[in-house]
CSV table of C-alpha atoms and ligand atoms in Angstrom, one decimal:
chain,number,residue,atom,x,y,z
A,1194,UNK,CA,23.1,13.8,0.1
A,1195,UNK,CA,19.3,15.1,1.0
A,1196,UNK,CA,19.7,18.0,-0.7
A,1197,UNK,CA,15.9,19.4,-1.5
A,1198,UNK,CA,14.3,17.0,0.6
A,1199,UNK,CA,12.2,17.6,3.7
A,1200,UNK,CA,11.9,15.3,6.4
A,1201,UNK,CA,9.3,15.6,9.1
A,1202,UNK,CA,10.4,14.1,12.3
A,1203,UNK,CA,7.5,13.4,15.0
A,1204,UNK,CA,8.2,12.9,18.7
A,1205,UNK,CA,6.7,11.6,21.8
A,1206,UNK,CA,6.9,11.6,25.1
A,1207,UNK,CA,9.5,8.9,25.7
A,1208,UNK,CA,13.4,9.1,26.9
A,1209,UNK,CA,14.8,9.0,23.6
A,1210,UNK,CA,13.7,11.8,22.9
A,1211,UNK,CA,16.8,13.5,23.5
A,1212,UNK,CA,18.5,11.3,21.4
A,1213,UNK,CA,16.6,12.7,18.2
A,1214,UNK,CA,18.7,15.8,18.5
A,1215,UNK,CA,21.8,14.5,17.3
A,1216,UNK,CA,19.4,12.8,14.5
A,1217,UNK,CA,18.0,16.4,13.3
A,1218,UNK,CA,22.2,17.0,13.6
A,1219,UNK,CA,22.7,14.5,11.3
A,1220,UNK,CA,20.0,15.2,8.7
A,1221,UNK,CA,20.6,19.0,9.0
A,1222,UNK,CA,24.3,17.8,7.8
A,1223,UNK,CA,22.9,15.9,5.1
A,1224,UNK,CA,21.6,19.0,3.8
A,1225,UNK,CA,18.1,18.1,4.5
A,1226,UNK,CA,15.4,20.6,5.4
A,1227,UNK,CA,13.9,19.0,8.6
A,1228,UNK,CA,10.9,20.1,11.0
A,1229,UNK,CA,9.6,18.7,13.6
A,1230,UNK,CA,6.5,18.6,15.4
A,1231,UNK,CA,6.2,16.7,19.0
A,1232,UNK,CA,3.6,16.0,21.6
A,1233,UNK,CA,3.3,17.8,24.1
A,1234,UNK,CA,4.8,14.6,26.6
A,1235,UNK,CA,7.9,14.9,24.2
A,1236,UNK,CA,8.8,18.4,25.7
A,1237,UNK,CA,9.6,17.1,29.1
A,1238,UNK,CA,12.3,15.4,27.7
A,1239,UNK,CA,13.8,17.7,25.4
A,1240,UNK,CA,12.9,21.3,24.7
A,1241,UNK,CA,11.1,23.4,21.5
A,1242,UNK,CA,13.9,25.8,21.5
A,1243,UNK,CA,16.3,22.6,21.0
A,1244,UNK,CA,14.6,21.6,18.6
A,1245,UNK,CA,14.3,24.7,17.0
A,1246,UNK,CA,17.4,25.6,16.7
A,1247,UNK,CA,19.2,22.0,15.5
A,1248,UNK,CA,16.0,22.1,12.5
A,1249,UNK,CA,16.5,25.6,12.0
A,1250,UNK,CA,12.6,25.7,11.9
A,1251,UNK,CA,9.7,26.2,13.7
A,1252,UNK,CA,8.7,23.6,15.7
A,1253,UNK,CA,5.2,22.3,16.2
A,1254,UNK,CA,3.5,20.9,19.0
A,1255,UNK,CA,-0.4,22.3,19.0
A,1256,UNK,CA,-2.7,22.1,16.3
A,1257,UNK,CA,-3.8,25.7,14.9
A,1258,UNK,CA,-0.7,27.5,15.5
A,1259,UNK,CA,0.3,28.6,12.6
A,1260,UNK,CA,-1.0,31.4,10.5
A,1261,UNK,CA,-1.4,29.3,6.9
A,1262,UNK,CA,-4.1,28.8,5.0
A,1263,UNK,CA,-3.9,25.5,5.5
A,1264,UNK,CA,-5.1,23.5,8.6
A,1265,UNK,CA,-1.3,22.8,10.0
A,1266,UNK,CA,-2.2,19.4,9.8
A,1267,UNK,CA,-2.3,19.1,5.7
A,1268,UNK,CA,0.4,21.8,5.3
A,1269,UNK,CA,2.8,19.8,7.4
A,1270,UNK,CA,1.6,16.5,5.9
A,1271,UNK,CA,1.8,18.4,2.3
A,1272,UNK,CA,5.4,20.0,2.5
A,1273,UNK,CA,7.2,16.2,3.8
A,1274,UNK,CA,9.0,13.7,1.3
A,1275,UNK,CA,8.9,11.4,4.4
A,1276,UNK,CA,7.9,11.7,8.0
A,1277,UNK,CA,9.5,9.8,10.7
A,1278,UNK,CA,8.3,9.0,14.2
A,1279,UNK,CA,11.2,8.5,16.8
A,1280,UNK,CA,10.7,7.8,19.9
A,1281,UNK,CA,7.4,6.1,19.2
A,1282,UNK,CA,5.5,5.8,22.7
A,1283,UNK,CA,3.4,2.7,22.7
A,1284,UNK,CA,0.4,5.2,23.3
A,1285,UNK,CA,1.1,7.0,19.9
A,1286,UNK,CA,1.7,3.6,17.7
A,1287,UNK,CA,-1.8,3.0,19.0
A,1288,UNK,CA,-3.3,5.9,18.2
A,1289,UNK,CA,-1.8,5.7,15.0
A,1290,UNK,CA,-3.1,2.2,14.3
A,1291,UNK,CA,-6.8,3.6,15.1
A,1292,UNK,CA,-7.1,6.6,13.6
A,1293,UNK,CA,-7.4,8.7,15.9
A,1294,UNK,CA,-5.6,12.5,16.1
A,1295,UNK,CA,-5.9,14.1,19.1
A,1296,UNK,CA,-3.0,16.3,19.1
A,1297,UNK,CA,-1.0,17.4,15.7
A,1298,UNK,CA,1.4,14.7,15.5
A,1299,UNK,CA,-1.5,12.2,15.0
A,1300,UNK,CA,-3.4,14.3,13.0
A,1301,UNK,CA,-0.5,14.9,10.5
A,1302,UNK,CA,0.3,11.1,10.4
A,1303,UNK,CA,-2.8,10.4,9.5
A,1304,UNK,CA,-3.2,12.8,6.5
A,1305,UNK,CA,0.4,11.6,5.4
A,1306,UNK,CA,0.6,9.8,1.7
A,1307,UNK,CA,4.1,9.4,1.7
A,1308,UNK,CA,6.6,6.8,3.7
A,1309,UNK,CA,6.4,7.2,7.4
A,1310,UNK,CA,8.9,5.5,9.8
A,1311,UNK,CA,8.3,4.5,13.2
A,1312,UNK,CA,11.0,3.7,15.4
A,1313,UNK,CA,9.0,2.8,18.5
A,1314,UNK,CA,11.3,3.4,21.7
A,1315,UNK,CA,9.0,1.8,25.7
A,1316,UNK,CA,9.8,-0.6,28.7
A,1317,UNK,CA,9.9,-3.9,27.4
A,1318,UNK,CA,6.8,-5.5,29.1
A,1319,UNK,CA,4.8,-2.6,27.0
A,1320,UNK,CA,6.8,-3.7,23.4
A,1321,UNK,CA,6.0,-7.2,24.5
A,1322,UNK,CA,2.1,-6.6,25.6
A,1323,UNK,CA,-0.2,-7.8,22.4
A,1324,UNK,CA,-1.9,-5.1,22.0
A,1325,UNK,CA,0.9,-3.2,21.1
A,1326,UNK,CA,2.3,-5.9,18.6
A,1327,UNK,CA,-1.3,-6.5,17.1
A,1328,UNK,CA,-1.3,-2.8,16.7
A,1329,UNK,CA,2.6,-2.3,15.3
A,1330,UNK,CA,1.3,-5.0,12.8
A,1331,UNK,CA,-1.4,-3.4,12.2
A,1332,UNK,CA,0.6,-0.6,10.7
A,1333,UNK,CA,3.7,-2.5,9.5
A,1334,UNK,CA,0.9,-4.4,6.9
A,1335,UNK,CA,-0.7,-1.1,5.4
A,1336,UNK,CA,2.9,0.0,4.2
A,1337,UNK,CA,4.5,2.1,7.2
A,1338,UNK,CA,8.3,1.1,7.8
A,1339,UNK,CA,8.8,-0.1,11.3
A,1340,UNK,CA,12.3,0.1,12.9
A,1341,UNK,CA,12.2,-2.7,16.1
A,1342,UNK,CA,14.3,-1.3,19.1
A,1343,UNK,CA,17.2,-3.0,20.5
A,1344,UNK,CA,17.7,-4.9,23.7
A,1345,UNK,CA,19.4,-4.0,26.3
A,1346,UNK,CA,19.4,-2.2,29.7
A,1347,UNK,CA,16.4,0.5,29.6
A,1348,UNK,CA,16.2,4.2,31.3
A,1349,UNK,CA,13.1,2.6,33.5
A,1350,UNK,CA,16.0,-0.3,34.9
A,1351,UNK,CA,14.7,-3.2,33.0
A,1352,UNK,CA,16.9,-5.2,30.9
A,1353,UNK,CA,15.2,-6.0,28.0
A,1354,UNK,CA,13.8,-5.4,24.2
A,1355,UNK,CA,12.5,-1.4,24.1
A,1356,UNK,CA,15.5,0.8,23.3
A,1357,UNK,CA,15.5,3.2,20.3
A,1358,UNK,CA,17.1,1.2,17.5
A,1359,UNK,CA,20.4,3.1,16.7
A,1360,UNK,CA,20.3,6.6,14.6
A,1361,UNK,CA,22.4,5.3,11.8
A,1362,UNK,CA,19.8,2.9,11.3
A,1363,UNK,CA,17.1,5.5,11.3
A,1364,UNK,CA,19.0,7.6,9.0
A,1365,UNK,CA,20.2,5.1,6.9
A,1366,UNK,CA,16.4,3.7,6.6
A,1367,UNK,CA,15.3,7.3,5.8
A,1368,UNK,CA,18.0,7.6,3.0
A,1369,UNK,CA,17.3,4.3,1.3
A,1370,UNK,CA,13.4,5.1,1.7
A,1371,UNK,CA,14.0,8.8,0.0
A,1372,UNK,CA,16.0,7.2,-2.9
A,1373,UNK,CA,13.7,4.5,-3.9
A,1374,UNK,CA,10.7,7.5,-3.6
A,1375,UNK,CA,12.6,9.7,-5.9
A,1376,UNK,CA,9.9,12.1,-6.9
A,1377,UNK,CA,11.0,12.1,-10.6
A,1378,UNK,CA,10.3,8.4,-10.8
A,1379,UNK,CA,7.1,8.7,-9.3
A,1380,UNK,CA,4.4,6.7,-11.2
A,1381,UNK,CA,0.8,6.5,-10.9
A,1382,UNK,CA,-0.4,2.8,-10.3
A,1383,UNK,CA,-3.8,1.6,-10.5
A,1384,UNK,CA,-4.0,-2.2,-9.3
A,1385,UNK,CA,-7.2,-4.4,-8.7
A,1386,UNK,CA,-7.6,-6.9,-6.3
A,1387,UNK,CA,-9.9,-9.3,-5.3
A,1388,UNK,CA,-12.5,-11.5,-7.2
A,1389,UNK,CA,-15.9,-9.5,-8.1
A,1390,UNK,CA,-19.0,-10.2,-6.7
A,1391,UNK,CA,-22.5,-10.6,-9.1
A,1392,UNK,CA,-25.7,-10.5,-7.4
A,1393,UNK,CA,-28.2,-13.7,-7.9
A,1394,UNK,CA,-30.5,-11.8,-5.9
A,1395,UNK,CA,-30.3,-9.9,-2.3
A,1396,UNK,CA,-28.7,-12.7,-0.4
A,1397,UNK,CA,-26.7,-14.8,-3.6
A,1398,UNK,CA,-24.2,-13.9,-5.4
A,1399,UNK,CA,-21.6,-15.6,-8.0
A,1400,UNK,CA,-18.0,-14.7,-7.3
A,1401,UNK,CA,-14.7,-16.4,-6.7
A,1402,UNK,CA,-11.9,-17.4,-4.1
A,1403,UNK,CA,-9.6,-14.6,-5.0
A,1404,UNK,CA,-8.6,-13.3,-1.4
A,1405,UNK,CA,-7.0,-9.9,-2.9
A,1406,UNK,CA,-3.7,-10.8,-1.4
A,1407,UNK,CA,-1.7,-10.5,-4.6
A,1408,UNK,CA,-3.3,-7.4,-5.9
A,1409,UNK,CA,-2.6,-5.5,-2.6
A,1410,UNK,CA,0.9,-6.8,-2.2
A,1411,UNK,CA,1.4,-5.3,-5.5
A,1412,UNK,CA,-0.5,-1.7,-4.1
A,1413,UNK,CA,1.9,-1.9,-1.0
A,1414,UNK,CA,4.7,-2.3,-3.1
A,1415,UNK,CA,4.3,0.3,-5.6
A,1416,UNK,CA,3.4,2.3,-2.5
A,1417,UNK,CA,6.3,1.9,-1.0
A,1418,UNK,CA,8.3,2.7,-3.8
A,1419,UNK,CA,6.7,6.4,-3.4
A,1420,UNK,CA,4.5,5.9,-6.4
A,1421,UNK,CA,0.9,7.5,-6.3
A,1422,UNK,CA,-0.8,4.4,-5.5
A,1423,UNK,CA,-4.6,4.0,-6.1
A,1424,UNK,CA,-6.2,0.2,-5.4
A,1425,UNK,CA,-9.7,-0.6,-7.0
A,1426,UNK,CA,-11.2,-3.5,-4.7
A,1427,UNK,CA,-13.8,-5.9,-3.8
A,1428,UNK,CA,-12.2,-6.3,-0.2
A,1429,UNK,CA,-12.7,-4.2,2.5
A,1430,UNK,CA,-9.0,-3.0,3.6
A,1431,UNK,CA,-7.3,-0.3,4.8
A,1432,UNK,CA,-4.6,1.3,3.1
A,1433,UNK,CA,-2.8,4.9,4.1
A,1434,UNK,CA,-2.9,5.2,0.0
A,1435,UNK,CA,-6.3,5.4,-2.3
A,1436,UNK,CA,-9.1,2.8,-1.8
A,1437,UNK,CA,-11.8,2.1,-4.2
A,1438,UNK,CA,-14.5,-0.2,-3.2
A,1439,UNK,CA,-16.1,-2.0,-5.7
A,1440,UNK,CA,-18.5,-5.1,-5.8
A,1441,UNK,CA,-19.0,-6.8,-9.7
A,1442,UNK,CA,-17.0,-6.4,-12.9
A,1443,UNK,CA,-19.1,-3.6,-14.1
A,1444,UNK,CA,-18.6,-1.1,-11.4
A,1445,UNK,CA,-14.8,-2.4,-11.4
A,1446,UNK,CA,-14.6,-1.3,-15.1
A,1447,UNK,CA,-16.1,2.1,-14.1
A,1448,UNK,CA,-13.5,2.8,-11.5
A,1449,UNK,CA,-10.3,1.6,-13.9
A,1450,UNK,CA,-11.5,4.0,-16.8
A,1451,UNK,CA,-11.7,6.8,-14.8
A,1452,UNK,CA,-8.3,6.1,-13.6
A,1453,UNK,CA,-7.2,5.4,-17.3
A,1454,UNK,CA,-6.0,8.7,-18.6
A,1455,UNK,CA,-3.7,9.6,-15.8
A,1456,UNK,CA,-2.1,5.9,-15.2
A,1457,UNK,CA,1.0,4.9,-15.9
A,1458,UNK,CA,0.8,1.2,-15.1
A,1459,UNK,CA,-2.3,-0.3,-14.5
A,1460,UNK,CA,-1.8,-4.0,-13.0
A,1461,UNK,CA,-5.4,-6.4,-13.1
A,1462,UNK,CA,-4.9,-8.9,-10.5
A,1463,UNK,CA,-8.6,-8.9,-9.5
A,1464,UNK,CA,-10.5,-12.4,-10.5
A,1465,UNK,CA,-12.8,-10.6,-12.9
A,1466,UNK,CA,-16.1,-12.8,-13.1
A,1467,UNK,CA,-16.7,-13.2,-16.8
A,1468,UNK,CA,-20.4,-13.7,-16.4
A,1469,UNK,CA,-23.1,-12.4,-14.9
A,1470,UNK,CA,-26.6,-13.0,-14.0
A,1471,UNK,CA,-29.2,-11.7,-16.4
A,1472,UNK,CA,-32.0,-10.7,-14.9
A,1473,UNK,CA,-30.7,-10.2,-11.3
A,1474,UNK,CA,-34.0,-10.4,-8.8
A,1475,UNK,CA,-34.6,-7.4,-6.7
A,1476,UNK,CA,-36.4,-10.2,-3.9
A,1477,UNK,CA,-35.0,-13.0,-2.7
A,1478,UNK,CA,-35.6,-15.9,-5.2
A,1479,UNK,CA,-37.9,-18.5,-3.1
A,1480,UNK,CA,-38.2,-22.1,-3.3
A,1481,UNK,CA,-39.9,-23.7,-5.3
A,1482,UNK,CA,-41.3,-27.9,-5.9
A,1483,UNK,CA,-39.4,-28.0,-9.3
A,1484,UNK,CA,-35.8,-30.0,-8.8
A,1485,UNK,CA,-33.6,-27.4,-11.2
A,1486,UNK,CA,-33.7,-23.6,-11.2
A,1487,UNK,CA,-31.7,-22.2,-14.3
A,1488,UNK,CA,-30.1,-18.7,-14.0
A,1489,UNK,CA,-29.5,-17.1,-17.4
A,1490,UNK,CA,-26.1,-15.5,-17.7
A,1491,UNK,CA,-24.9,-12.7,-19.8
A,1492,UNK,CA,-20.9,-12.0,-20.3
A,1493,UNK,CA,-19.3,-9.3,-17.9
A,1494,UNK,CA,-17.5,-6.7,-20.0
A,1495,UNK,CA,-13.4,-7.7,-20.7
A,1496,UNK,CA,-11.9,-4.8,-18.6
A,1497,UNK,CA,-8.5,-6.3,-19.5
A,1498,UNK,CA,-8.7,-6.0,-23.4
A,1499,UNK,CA,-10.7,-2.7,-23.4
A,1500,UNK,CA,-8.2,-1.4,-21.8
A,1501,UNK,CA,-5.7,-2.6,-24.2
A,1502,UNK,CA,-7.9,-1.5,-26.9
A,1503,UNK,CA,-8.3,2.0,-25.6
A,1504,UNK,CA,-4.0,2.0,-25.3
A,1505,UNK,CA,-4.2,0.9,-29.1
A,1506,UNK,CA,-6.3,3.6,-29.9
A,1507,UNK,CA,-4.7,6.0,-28.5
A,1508,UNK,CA,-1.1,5.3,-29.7
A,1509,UNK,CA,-0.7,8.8,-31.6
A,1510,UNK,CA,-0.5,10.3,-28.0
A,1511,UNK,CA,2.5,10.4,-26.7
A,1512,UNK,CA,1.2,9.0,-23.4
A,1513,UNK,CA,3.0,5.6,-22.6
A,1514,UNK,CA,0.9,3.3,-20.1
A,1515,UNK,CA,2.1,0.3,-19.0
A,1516,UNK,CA,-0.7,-2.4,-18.9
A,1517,UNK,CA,-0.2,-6.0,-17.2
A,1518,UNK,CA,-2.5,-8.6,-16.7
A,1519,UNK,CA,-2.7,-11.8,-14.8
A,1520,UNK,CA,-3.8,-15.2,-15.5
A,1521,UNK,CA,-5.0,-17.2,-13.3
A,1522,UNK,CA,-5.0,-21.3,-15.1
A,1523,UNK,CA,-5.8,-24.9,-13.1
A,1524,UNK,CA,-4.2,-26.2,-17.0
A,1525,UNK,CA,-1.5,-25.8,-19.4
A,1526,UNK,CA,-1.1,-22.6,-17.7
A,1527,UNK,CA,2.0,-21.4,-20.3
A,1528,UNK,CA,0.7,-22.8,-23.1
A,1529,UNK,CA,-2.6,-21.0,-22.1
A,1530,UNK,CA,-0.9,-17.8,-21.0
A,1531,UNK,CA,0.7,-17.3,-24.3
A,1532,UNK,CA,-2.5,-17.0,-25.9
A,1533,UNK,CA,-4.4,-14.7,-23.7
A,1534,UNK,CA,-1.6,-12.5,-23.4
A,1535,UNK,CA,-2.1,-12.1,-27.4
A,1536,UNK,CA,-5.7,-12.1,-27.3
A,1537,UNK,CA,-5.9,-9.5,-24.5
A,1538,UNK,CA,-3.1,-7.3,-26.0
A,1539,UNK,CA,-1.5,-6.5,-22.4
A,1540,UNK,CA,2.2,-5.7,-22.2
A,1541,UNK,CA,2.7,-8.1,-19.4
A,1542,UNK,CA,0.6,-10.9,-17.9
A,1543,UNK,CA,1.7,-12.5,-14.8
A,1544,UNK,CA,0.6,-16.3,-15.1
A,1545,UNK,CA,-0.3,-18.2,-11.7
A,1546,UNK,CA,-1.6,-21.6,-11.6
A,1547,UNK,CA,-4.7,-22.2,-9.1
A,1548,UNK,CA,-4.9,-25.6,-8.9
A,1549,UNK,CA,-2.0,-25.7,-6.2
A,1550,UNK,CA,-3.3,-25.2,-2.6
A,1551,UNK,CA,0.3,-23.8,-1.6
A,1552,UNK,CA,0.0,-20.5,-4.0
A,1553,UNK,CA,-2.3,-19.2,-5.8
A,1554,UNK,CA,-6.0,-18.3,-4.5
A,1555,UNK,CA,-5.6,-17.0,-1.1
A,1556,UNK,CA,-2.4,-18.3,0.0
A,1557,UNK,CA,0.4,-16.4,1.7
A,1558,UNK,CA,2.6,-17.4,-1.0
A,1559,UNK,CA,2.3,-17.1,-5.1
A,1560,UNK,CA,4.7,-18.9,-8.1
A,1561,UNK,CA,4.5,-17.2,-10.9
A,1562,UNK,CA,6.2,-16.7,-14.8
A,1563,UNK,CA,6.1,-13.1,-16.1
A,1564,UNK,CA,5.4,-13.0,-20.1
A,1565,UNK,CA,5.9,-9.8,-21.9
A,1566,UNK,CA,4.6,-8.8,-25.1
A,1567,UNK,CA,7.7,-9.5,-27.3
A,1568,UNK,CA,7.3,-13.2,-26.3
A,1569,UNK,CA,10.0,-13.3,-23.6
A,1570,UNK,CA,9.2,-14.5,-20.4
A,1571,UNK,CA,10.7,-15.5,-16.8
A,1572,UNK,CA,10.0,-17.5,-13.9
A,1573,UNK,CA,9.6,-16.3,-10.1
A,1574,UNK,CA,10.4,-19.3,-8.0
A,1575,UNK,CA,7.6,-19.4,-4.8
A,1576,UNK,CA,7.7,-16.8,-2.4
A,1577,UNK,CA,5.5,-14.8,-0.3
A,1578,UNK,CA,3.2,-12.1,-2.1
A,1579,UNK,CA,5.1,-9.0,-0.9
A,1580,UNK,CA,8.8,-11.1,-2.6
A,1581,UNK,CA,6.4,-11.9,-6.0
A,1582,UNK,CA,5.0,-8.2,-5.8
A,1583,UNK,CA,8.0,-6.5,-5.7
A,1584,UNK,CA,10.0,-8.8,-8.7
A,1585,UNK,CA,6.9,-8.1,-10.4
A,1586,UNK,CA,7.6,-4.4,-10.4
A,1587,UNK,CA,11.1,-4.2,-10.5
A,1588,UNK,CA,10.5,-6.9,-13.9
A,1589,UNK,CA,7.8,-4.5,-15.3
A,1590,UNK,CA,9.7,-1.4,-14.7
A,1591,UNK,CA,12.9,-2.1,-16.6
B,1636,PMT,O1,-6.4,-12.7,-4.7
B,1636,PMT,P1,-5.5,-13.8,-4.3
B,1636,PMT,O2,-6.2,-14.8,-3.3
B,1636,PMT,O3,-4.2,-13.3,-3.7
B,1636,PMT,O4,-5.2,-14.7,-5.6
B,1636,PMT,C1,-4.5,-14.1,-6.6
B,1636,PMT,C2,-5.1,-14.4,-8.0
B,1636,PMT,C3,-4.9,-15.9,-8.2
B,1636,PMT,C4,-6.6,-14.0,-8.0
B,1636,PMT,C5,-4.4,-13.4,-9.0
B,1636,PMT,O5,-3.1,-13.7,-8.9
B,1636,PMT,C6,-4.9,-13.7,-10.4
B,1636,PMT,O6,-4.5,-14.6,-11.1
B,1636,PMT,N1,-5.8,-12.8,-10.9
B,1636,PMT,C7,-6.4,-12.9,-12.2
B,1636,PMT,C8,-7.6,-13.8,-12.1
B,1636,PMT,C9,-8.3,-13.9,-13.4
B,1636,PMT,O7,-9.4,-13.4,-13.5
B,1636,PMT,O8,-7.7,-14.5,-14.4
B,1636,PMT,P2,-8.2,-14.7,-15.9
B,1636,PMT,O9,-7.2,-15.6,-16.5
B,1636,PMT,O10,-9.6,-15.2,-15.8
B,1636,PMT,O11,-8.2,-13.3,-16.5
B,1636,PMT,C10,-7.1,-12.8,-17.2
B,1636,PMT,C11,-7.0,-11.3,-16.9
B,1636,PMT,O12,-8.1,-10.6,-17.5
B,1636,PMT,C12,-6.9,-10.9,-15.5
B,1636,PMT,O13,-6.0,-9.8,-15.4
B,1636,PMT,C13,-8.3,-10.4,-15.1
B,1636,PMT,O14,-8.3,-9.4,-14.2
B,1636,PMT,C14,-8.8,-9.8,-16.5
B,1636,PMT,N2,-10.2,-9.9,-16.7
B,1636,PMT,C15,-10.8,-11.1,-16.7
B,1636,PMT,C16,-12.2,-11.2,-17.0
B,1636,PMT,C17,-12.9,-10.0,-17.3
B,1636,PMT,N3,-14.2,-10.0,-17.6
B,1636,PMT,N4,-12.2,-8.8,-17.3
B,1636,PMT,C18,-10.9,-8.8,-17.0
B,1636,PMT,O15,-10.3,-7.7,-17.0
């Protein structure tokens, strides 16, 4: 069933630990090729020769052990289709969730770009403690899988929420994650979010109330789906995938064409200011006694269409890239979707309407009708970003 896959299995210093050896057991049986690396809390639970022999492979607990050219960290991080992290101590979720790598399970983690699982395992008042949810969300909302324990009675005599959620559901998790990440469907994604930003002078600017949301539920999604994922942004977010910071249209169309030759679906959901200021002032513009002050604008470049022009041009090459749009109307938002979609020359645009205050701009939540190229088109009934994001791709990729 995991023939040719490699999963990398992290543990800490909890109980459960011991537990993990009947799941290397079970993915060694699965014909996976498993290592693990723990801290070094983990090995008074269980021990490396364990370990050892259930993955058949080395097993690695201090950074700079082995004799690679490659710091351990990136070789480990490099070789893994997916990494898991069972038992996850509440100290190691928090770690993970600030970036920091003291020891080589955090330092692996944190140079990972594929799926990571985290199947946190601690007494119940710690699960429970908001810093360790705020964390745990923390990581659940940049795209790493987490598995909630179970309740029940716990090793430290509490009854309670903490225990390791079971190893079928760790295993089946891991399956289902491997499958949808199948490496011959990866894809490389290039999404934008947010709305640009267009300097008046050094304290103004012109932009827009596009909070990102959309165009990073889409980034998360086609992350989690094990695509190569790259997000060009005007919002400052973390992501374990490729982030682009940009600030106006211009430097946005920079960072797409540079992106353009090795894409294989590029999705624009960023509120792309179609103007610009002129003659942007390099001092702050001061008052003055007149009543009006009139600020010449000039027109931004369409990234949209030259992207669909440069497609066009290039249709000898065999190259097929996928190129969807979004449209973002307070009016006869079909009617007025039907034509930009022909006037931009994008394969799909996504059309939202703004004007409602319950999707949309900034909300949670987005409505939206999909129209494709050959003038179908089809509806997604409300629901949250992440539900939209992902019926966007599944629509887009079939
Ligand atoms: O960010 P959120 O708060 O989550 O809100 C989501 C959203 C409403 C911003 C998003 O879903 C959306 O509709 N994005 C597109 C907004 C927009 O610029 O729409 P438009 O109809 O003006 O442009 C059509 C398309 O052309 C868009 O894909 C846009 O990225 C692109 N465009 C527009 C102008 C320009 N100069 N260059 C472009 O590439």
């Amino acid at each position: 069933m995991l023939s040719g896959k490699n999963i990398l299995i992290g543990i800490t210093g909890g109980i459960a630990a011991y537990k993990i050896c009947e799941l290397i057991r079970m993915f060694k049986r699965a014909n996976a090729n498993v290592r693990v690396i723990c801290t070094k809390n983990a090995l008074n639970f269980v021990t490396k020769l364990t370990l050892q022999n259930l993955s058949q492979n080395e097993v690695g607990v201090e950074e700079f052990e082995l004799d690679e050219y490659k710091p351990e960290h990136i070789s480990y991080a490099d070789e893994a289709d997916i990494m898991l992290i069972a038992p996850a101590t509440a100290n190691t979720i928090s770690k993970i969730a600030h970036g920091i790598c003291d020891n080589l399970l955090t330092s692996v983690v944190c140079a990972f770009r594929k799926p990571v699982i985290i199947a946190p395992a601690m007494n119940c008042n710690m699960w429970e403690n908001p810093i360790i949810q705020k964390n745990l969300q923390k990581l659940s909302s940049i795209g790493y899988k987490i598995l909630e324990p179970e309740s029940g009675f716990l090793a430290c005599g509490y009854e309670g929420k903490g225990r390791l959620c079971s190893l079928e559901k760790i295993f089946e998790e891991t399956i289902q994650i491997l499958n949808s990440t199948n490496s011959n469907n990866q894809k490389k994604y290039v999404i934008t979010a947010g709305g640009t930003i267009e300097d008046i002078d050094p304290v103004r600017y012109i932009s827009n109330y596009s909070s990102g949301k959309m165009g990073i539920a889409l980034a998360d999604e086609a992350y989690k789906n094990g695509n190569e994922t790259i997000l060009i942004t005007t919002v400052d977010v973390e992501r374990p995938y490729k982030v682009i910071k940009v600030k106006s249209a211009e430097q946005m169309q920079d960072a797409v064409n540079k992106e353009f030759d090795t894409a294989d679906v590029i999705i624009m959901a960023a509120a792309v200011a179609d103007y610009r200021v002129k003659n942007k002032s390099e001092q702050k513009i001061k008052k003055t006694c007149d009543d009006e002050l009139t600020l010449e604008l000039v027109k931004n470049p369409d990234i949209l269409k030259g992207l669909c022009e440069k497609k066009q041009n290039e249709m000898s090459k065999p190259r097929d890239v996928k190129i969807v749009g979004f449209c973002a109307e307070s009016e006869n938002l079909l009617q007025n979707a039907k034509e930009k979609i022909t006037k931009k020359g994008c394969d799909f645009l996504i059309a939202n309407d703004i004007s409602r205050k319950d999707i949309g701009f900034s909300s949670d939540y987005n409505e939206v009708t999909i129209l494709k190229k050959n003038g179908e088109s089809k509806k997604l009934e409300r629901a949250s970003k992440q539900e939209i994001a992902r019926q966007i791709l599944k629509e887009i990729n079939e």
